[in-house]
PDB file of C-alpha atoms in Angstrom:
ATOM      1  CA  MET L   1     -89.281  10.704-127.495  1.00 37.00           C
ATOM      2  CA  LYS L   2     -86.674   8.808-125.458  1.00 39.00           C
ATOM      3  CA  ARG L   3     -88.567   9.591-122.287  1.00 44.00           C
ATOM      4  CA  VAL L   4     -91.831   8.324-123.785  1.00 37.00           C
ATOM      5  CA  LEU L   5     -90.210   5.099-125.011  1.00 35.00           C
ATOM      6  CA  LEU L   6     -88.580   4.549-121.627  1.00 41.00           C
ATOM      7  CA  CYS L   7     -91.897   5.047-119.848  1.00 42.00           C
ATOM      8  CA  LEU L   8     -93.623   2.617-122.204  1.00 37.00           C
ATOM      9  CA  LEU L   9     -90.886   0.049-121.680  1.00 37.00           C
ATOM     10  CA  LEU L  10     -91.090   0.405-117.922  1.00 40.00           C
ATOM     11  CA  LEU L  11     -94.863   0.279-118.175  1.00 38.00           C
ATOM     12  CA  THR L  12     -94.564  -3.100-119.880  1.00 35.00           C
ATOM     13  CA  LEU L  13     -91.847  -4.601-117.671  1.00 37.00           C
ATOM     14  CA  MET L  14     -92.456  -3.271-114.173  1.00 39.00           C
ATOM     15  CA  VAL L  15     -95.134  -4.508-111.816  1.00 34.00           C
ATOM     16  CA  SER L  16     -96.230  -1.936-109.223  1.00 35.00           C
ATOM     17  CA  PHE L  17     -99.296   0.012-107.961  1.00 36.00           C
ATOM     18  CA  SER L  18    -101.241   1.189-104.903  1.00 35.00           C
ATOM     19  CA  VAL L  19    -103.818   3.825-105.980  1.00 36.00           C
ATOM     20  CA  ALA L  20    -106.929   2.147-104.474  1.00 38.00           C
ATOM     21  CA  ALA L  21    -107.182  -1.327-106.009  1.00 38.00           C
ATOM     22  CA  MET L  22    -110.387  -1.730-104.027  1.00 39.00           C
ATOM     23  CA  GLU L  23    -112.264  -3.964-106.455  1.00 39.00           C
ATOM     24  CA  SER L  24    -109.695  -6.715-106.182  1.00 39.00           C
ATOM     25  CA  GLN L  25    -109.460  -6.256-102.423  1.00 41.00           C
ATOM     26  CA  LEU L  26    -113.210  -6.685-101.995  1.00 42.00           C
ATOM     27  CA  ASN L  27    -113.447  -9.766-104.196  1.00 47.00           C
ATOM     28  CA  HIS L  28    -110.095 -11.339-103.175  1.00 41.00           C
ATOM     29  CA  ARG L  29    -109.369 -12.197-106.778  1.00 47.00           C
ATOM     30  CA  ASP L  30    -106.029 -13.261-108.171  1.00 64.00           C
ATOM     31  CA  ILE L  31    -103.183 -10.874-108.929  1.00 80.00           C
ATOM     32  CA  GLU L  32    -104.430  -7.555-110.381  1.00 79.00           C
ATOM     33  CA  LEU L  33    -102.223  -5.529-112.737  1.00 82.00           C
ATOM     34  CA  PHE L  34    -102.847  -1.828-113.258  1.00 79.00           C
ATOM     35  CA  SER L  35    -101.725   0.788-115.742  1.00 83.00           C
ATOM     36  CA  GLY L  36    -102.921   4.349-116.105  1.00 82.00           C
ATOM     37  CA  TYR L  37    -102.108   8.021-116.321  1.00 82.00           C
ATOM     38  CA  GLU L  38    -101.938  10.659-113.591  1.00 77.00           C
ATOM     39  CA  ARG L  39    -101.617  14.421-113.307  1.00 77.00           C
ATOM     40  CA  GLN L  40    -100.183  15.803-110.069  1.00 73.00           C
ATOM     41  CA  HIS L  41    -100.569  19.482-109.198  1.00 70.00           C
ATOM     42  CA  PRO L  42     -98.936  20.643-105.946  1.00 66.00           C
ATOM     43  CA  LEU L  43    -101.077  23.594-104.890  1.00 60.00           C
ATOM     44  CA  SER L  44     -98.065  25.481-103.538  1.00 63.00           C
ATOM     45  CA  GLN L  45     -96.256  25.369-106.920  1.00 65.00           C
ATOM     46  CA  ASP L  46     -97.031  26.665-110.402  1.00 68.00           C
ATOM     47  CA  ILE L  47     -96.213  23.355-112.052  1.00 72.00           C
ATOM     48  CA  ASP L  48     -98.005  20.169-113.134  1.00 76.00           C
ATOM     49  CA  TYR L  49     -96.444  16.710-113.316  1.00 80.00           C
ATOM     50  CA  ASP L  50     -97.902  14.265-115.846  1.00 83.00           C
ATOM     51  CA  GLY L  51     -97.046  10.692-116.681  1.00 86.00           C
ATOM     52  CA  PRO L  52     -97.891   6.990-116.616  1.00 88.00           C
ATOM     53  CA  VAL L  53     -98.453   4.985-113.461  1.00 87.00           C
ATOM     54  CA  ILE L  54     -98.334   1.195-113.189  1.00 90.00           C
ATOM     55  CA  GLY L  55     -98.774  -1.322-110.420  1.00 88.00           C
ATOM     56  CA  VAL L  56     -99.854  -4.613-108.967  1.00 89.00           C
ATOM     57  CA  PHE L  57    -102.087  -5.871-106.161  1.00 87.00           C
ATOM     58  CA  ILE L  58    -101.224  -9.338-104.835  1.00 91.00           C
ATOM     59  CA  PRO L  59    -103.645 -10.955-102.332  1.00 90.00           C
ATOM     60  CA  LEU L  60    -102.045 -13.172 -99.708  1.00 91.00           C
ATOM     61  CA  GLY L  61    -105.096 -15.000 -98.443  1.00 86.00           C
ATOM     62  CA  LYS L  62    -108.297 -13.182 -97.470  1.00 86.00           C
ATOM     63  CA  ARG L  63    -106.810 -10.330 -95.417  1.00 91.00           C
ATOM     64  CA  TRP L  64    -103.124  -9.851 -96.240  1.00 94.00           C
ATOM     65  CA  PHE L  65    -101.923  -8.288 -99.479  1.00 94.00           C
ATOM     66  CA  ILE L  66     -98.950  -6.663-101.217  1.00 95.00           C
ATOM     67  CA  ASN L  67     -99.519  -3.321-102.926  1.00 94.00           C
ATOM     68  CA  ALA L  68     -96.945  -1.699-105.198  1.00 95.00           C
ATOM     69  CA  LYS L  69     -96.893   1.341-107.460  1.00 92.00           C
ATOM     70  CA  ALA L  70     -94.489   3.176-109.748  1.00 93.00           C
ATOM     71  CA  SER L  71     -95.126   6.594-111.322  1.00 89.00           C
ATOM     72  CA  PHE L  72     -93.048   8.380-113.960  1.00 91.00           C
ATOM     73  CA  GLN L  73     -93.935  12.056-114.182  1.00 85.00           C
ATOM     74  CA  SER L  74     -92.365  15.032-115.919  1.00 85.00           C
ATOM     75  CA  GLU L  75     -92.920  18.705-116.711  1.00 82.00           C
ATOM     76  CA  SER L  76     -91.354  21.314-119.002  1.00 78.00           C
ATOM     77  CA  LEU L  77     -91.503  24.993-118.136  1.00 73.00           C
ATOM     78  CA  ARG L  78     -89.691  27.676-120.186  1.00 74.00           C
ATOM     79  CA  GLN L  79     -86.948  25.303-121.388  1.00 74.00           C
ATOM     80  CA  ASN L  80     -86.656  23.860-117.898  1.00 80.00           C
ATOM     81  CA  ASN L  81     -87.283  20.119-117.635  1.00 85.00           C
ATOM     82  CA  PHE L  82     -88.288  18.308-114.455  1.00 84.00           C
ATOM     83  CA  ASP L  83     -88.593  14.537-113.912  1.00 87.00           C
ATOM     84  CA  LEU L  84     -90.186  13.067-110.785  1.00 85.00           C
ATOM     85  CA  ASN L  85     -90.216   9.270-110.409  1.00 90.00           C
ATOM     86  CA  ARG L  86     -91.537   7.500-107.347  1.00 89.00           C
ATOM     87  CA  GLN L  87     -91.893   3.842-106.323  1.00 93.00           C
ATOM     88  CA  GLN L  88     -93.528   2.348-103.247  1.00 94.00           C
ATOM     89  CA  VAL L  89     -94.164  -1.181-101.977  1.00 96.00           C
ATOM     90  CA  THR L  90     -96.294  -1.995 -98.930  1.00 96.00           C
ATOM     91  CA  LEU L  91     -97.527  -5.029 -97.031  1.00 96.00           C
ATOM     92  CA  GLY L  92    -101.158  -4.536 -96.036  1.00 96.00           C
ATOM     93  CA  TYR L  93    -103.866  -6.024 -93.833  1.00 96.00           C
ATOM     94  CA  THR L  94    -107.660  -5.669 -94.197  1.00 94.00           C
ATOM     95  CA  PHE L  95    -109.783  -5.532 -91.035  1.00 91.00           C
ATOM     96  CA  LEU L  96    -113.169  -4.385 -89.678  1.00 87.00           C
ATOM     97  CA  GLN L  97    -114.953  -5.528 -92.814  1.00 84.00           C
ATOM     98  CA  ALA L  98    -118.685  -4.851 -93.271  1.00 85.00           C
ATOM     99  CA  THR L  99    -121.005  -5.203 -96.259  1.00 85.00           C
ATOM    100  CA  ASN L 100    -119.681  -2.210 -98.213  1.00 90.00           C
ATOM    101  CA  THR L 101    -116.847  -0.869 -96.062  1.00 94.00           C
ATOM    102  CA  PHE L 102    -113.491  -2.013 -94.709  1.00 94.00           C
ATOM    103  CA  TRP L 103    -110.315  -0.657 -93.118  1.00 95.00           C
ATOM    104  CA  GLN L 104    -106.752  -1.276 -94.256  1.00 96.00           C
ATOM    105  CA  VAL L 105    -103.319  -0.670 -92.791  1.00 96.00           C
ATOM    106  CA  GLU L 106    -100.134  -0.722 -94.902  1.00 97.00           C
ATOM    107  CA  LEU L 107     -96.417  -0.530 -94.044  1.00 96.00           C
ATOM    108  CA  GLY L 108     -93.520  -0.490 -96.474  1.00 95.00           C
ATOM    109  CA  GLY L 109     -90.892   1.506 -98.307  1.00 94.00           C
ATOM    110  CA  ILE L 110     -90.824   4.433-100.723  1.00 93.00           C
ATOM    111  CA  ARG L 111     -88.160   5.717-103.129  1.00 92.00           C
ATOM    112  CA  GLU L 112     -88.079   8.948-105.106  1.00 88.00           C
ATOM    113  CA  GLN L 113     -85.832  10.332-107.855  1.00 89.00           C
ATOM    114  CA  PHE L 114     -85.926  13.984-108.920  1.00 85.00           C
ATOM    115  CA  GLU L 115     -83.999  15.440-111.863  1.00 86.00           C
ATOM    116  CA  GLN L 116     -83.992  18.979-113.231  1.00 83.00           C
ATOM    117  CA  GLN L 117     -82.355  20.413-116.339  1.00 81.00           C
ATOM    118  CA  ILE L 118     -82.125  24.198-116.653  1.00 78.00           C
ATOM    119  CA  GLU L 119     -80.298  25.250-119.826  1.00 73.00           C
ATOM    120  CA  ASP L 120     -76.659  24.174-119.213  1.00 74.00           C
ATOM    121  CA  PHE L 121     -77.280  23.147-115.607  1.00 77.00           C
ATOM    122  CA  SER L 122     -78.595  19.789-114.428  1.00 80.00           C
ATOM    123  CA  ALA L 123     -79.042  18.240-110.996  1.00 83.00           C
ATOM    124  CA  GLU L 124     -80.265  14.932-109.609  1.00 85.00           C
ATOM    125  CA  ASP L 125     -81.386  13.841-106.180  1.00 85.00           C
ATOM    126  CA  SER L 126     -82.858  10.630-104.801  1.00 86.00           C
ATOM    127  CA  ASP L 127     -83.683   9.041-101.491  1.00 88.00           C
ATOM    128  CA  SER L 128     -85.364   5.991 -99.943  1.00 91.00           C
ATOM    129  CA  GLY L 129     -87.543   5.970 -96.859  1.00 91.00           C
ATOM    130  CA  TYR L 130     -90.396   4.440 -94.901  1.00 92.00           C
ATOM    131  CA  LEU L 131     -94.118   4.591 -95.579  1.00 94.00           C
ATOM    132  CA  GLY L 132     -97.265   3.921 -93.537  1.00 95.00           C
ATOM    133  CA  LYS L 133    -100.974   4.174 -94.417  1.00 96.00           C
ATOM    134  CA  LEU L 134    -104.317   3.760 -92.677  1.00 96.00           C
ATOM    135  CA  GLY L 135    -107.408   3.868 -94.888  1.00 96.00           C
ATOM    136  CA  TRP L 136    -111.198   3.665 -94.660  1.00 96.00           C
ATOM    137  CA  ASN L 137    -112.791   2.381 -97.879  1.00 94.00           C
ATOM    138  CA  VAL L 138    -116.402   2.400 -99.104  1.00 95.00           C
ATOM    139  CA  ASN L 139    -117.820   0.572-102.125  1.00 91.00           C
ATOM    140  CA  VAL L 140    -121.248   1.709-103.416  1.00 90.00           C
ATOM    141  CA  ASN L 141    -123.187  -0.439-105.902  1.00 86.00           C
ATOM    142  CA  GLY L 142    -119.976  -2.015-107.185  1.00 82.00           C
ATOM    143  CA  LYS L 143    -119.274   1.142-109.226  1.00 89.00           C
ATOM    144  CA  HIS L 144    -118.463   4.032-106.908  1.00 94.00           C
ATOM    145  CA  GLN L 145    -115.466   3.681-104.598  1.00 93.00           C
ATOM    146  CA  PHE L 146    -114.501   6.197-101.925  1.00 96.00           C
ATOM    147  CA  ALA L 147    -111.486   6.191 -99.641  1.00 96.00           C
ATOM    148  CA  ILE L 148    -109.983   8.391 -96.929  1.00 96.00           C
ATOM    149  CA  ILE L 149    -106.331   7.477 -96.353  1.00 95.00           C
ATOM    150  CA  ALA L 150    -103.939   8.892 -93.769  1.00 95.00           C
ATOM    151  CA  GLN L 151    -100.299   8.552 -94.890  1.00 93.00           C
ATOM    152  CA  GLY L 152     -96.932   9.349 -93.375  1.00 91.00           C
ATOM    153  CA  HIS L 153     -93.531   8.853 -94.962  1.00 88.00           C
ATOM    154  CA  LEU L 154     -89.912   9.767 -94.360  1.00 86.00           C
ATOM    155  CA  LEU L 155     -87.838  11.061 -97.291  1.00 82.00           C
ATOM    156  CA  TYR L 156     -84.822  13.382 -97.450  1.00 79.00           C
ATOM    157  CA  GLU L 157     -84.635  13.316 -93.623  1.00 80.00           C
ATOM    158  CA  THR L 158     -88.042  14.961 -93.289  1.00 80.00           C
ATOM    159  CA  ASN L 159     -91.424  13.606 -92.281  1.00 84.00           C
ATOM    160  CA  ARG L 160     -94.417  14.279 -94.504  1.00 84.00           C
ATOM    161  CA  TYR L 161     -98.012  13.699 -93.503  1.00 88.00           C
ATOM    162  CA  LEU L 162    -100.874  13.510 -96.008  1.00 87.00           C
ATOM    163  CA  LEU L 163    -104.623  12.938 -95.906  1.00 91.00           C
ATOM    164  CA  HIS L 164    -105.901  11.555 -99.204  1.00 91.00           C
ATOM    165  CA  ASN L 165    -109.552  11.943-100.227  1.00 93.00           C
ATOM    166  CA  GLN L 166    -110.087   9.595-103.122  1.00 93.00           C
ATOM    167  CA  TYR L 167    -112.860   8.645-105.561  1.00 94.00           C
ATOM    168  CA  ARG L 168    -112.958   6.063-108.350  1.00 91.00           C
ATOM    169  CA  TYR L 169    -115.661   5.079-110.810  1.00 93.00           C
ATOM    170  CA  LEU L 170    -115.512   1.669-112.496  1.00 89.00           C
ATOM    171  CA  LEU L 171    -116.357   1.670-116.203  1.00 89.00           C
ATOM    172  CA  GLY L 172    -117.288  -1.952-116.717  1.00 80.00           C
ATOM    173  CA  GLN L 173    -114.749  -4.605-115.761  1.00 78.00           C
ATOM    174  CA  ASP L 174    -111.610  -3.086-117.259  1.00 81.00           C
ATOM    175  CA  TRP L 175    -111.557   0.725-117.048  1.00 86.00           C
ATOM    176  CA  SER L 176    -111.746   3.175-114.176  1.00 86.00           C
ATOM    177  CA  VAL L 177    -111.459   6.930-113.754  1.00 89.00           C
ATOM    178  CA  GLY L 178    -110.835   8.811-110.560  1.00 87.00           C
ATOM    179  CA  ALA L 179    -109.579  11.792-108.657  1.00 87.00           C
ATOM    180  CA  ARG L 180    -107.679  12.372-105.435  1.00 85.00           C
ATOM    181  CA  PHE L 181    -107.264  15.521-103.395  1.00 87.00           C
ATOM    182  CA  SER L 182    -104.566  15.459-100.732  1.00 85.00           C
ATOM    183  CA  LEU L 183    -103.871  17.746 -97.789  1.00 85.00           C
ATOM    184  CA  GLY L 184    -100.319  17.498 -96.490  1.00 81.00           C
ATOM    185  CA  TYR L 185     -97.632  18.997 -94.311  1.00 81.00           C
ATOM    186  CA  ASP L 186     -93.831  18.879 -94.437  1.00 74.00           C
ATOM    187  CA  GLU L 187     -92.410  18.766 -90.910  1.00 72.00           C
ATOM    188  CA  THR L 188     -88.922  20.093 -91.699  1.00 61.00           C
ATOM    189  CA  PHE L 189     -89.743  22.874 -94.150  1.00 53.00           C
ATOM    190  CA  LYS L 190     -93.023  23.679 -92.373  1.00 56.00           C
ATOM    191  CA  HIS L 191     -95.103  24.176 -95.497  1.00 57.00           C
ATOM    192  CA  ASP L 192     -98.071  22.408 -97.030  1.00 66.00           C
ATOM    193  CA  VAL L 193     -97.746  19.780 -99.739  1.00 65.00           C
ATOM    194  CA  ASN L 194    -101.344  19.910-100.908  1.00 72.00           C
ATOM    195  CA  GLU L 195    -102.037  18.419-104.329  1.00 76.00           C
ATOM    196  CA  TYR L 196    -104.664  16.890-106.530  1.00 79.00           C
ATOM    197  CA  ARG L 197    -104.423  13.966-108.934  1.00 78.00           C
ATOM    198  CA  LEU L 198    -106.572  12.822-111.850  1.00 81.00           C
ATOM    199  CA  HIS L 199    -106.197   9.355-113.324  1.00 78.00           C
ATOM    200  CA  ILE L 200    -107.621   6.996-115.914  1.00 81.00           C
ATOM    201  CA  ALA L 201    -106.665   3.360-115.707  1.00 80.00           C
ATOM    202  CA  TYR L 202    -106.977   0.000-117.433  1.00 78.00           C
ATOM    203  CA  HIS L 203    -107.134  -3.159-115.278  1.00 73.00           C
ATOM    204  CA  PHE L 204    -105.725  -6.271-116.920  1.00 70.00           C
TER     205      PHE L 204
END
């Protein structure tokens, strides 16, 4: 219950997000707030992380923008509890715009906190690093949004590279649902970090 209350409090107070705020980017509207729910399933692990995600998209003119996101995910497995929190903030630029497509580049920072509790044993770890993205975005009929995003970030002294394949469907003006499948590679540990994510979101 404490974890749920903390997540709800953070959901109310914090302002962050970056999971494809493409509607606001296309229309260059004012600040867009986002809240939703995500499930993350690393394909190399028998574990699912679930939790709320919140964020903000801030346009800085017609091409520049700030994108921020915070996710609070957890999992319990045989009396073992895992918490995975991640925050990222990027400065982005939109270029090569056409009628229904555009490209974006983003640079910024990322921070992650991981905590595990196994019976009488508990451990915590956290780190901050750098983040870069390059994405191709497509908007179809104002409802269907597709994106292919190449991402690289440095955390825990290791480089990770991911290719996100992303889809969102807009339910009216306020709600959206979507899915993302990611192929990734960890340079230090030389293993994949493939995962998929499902989300439902409300846009304020």
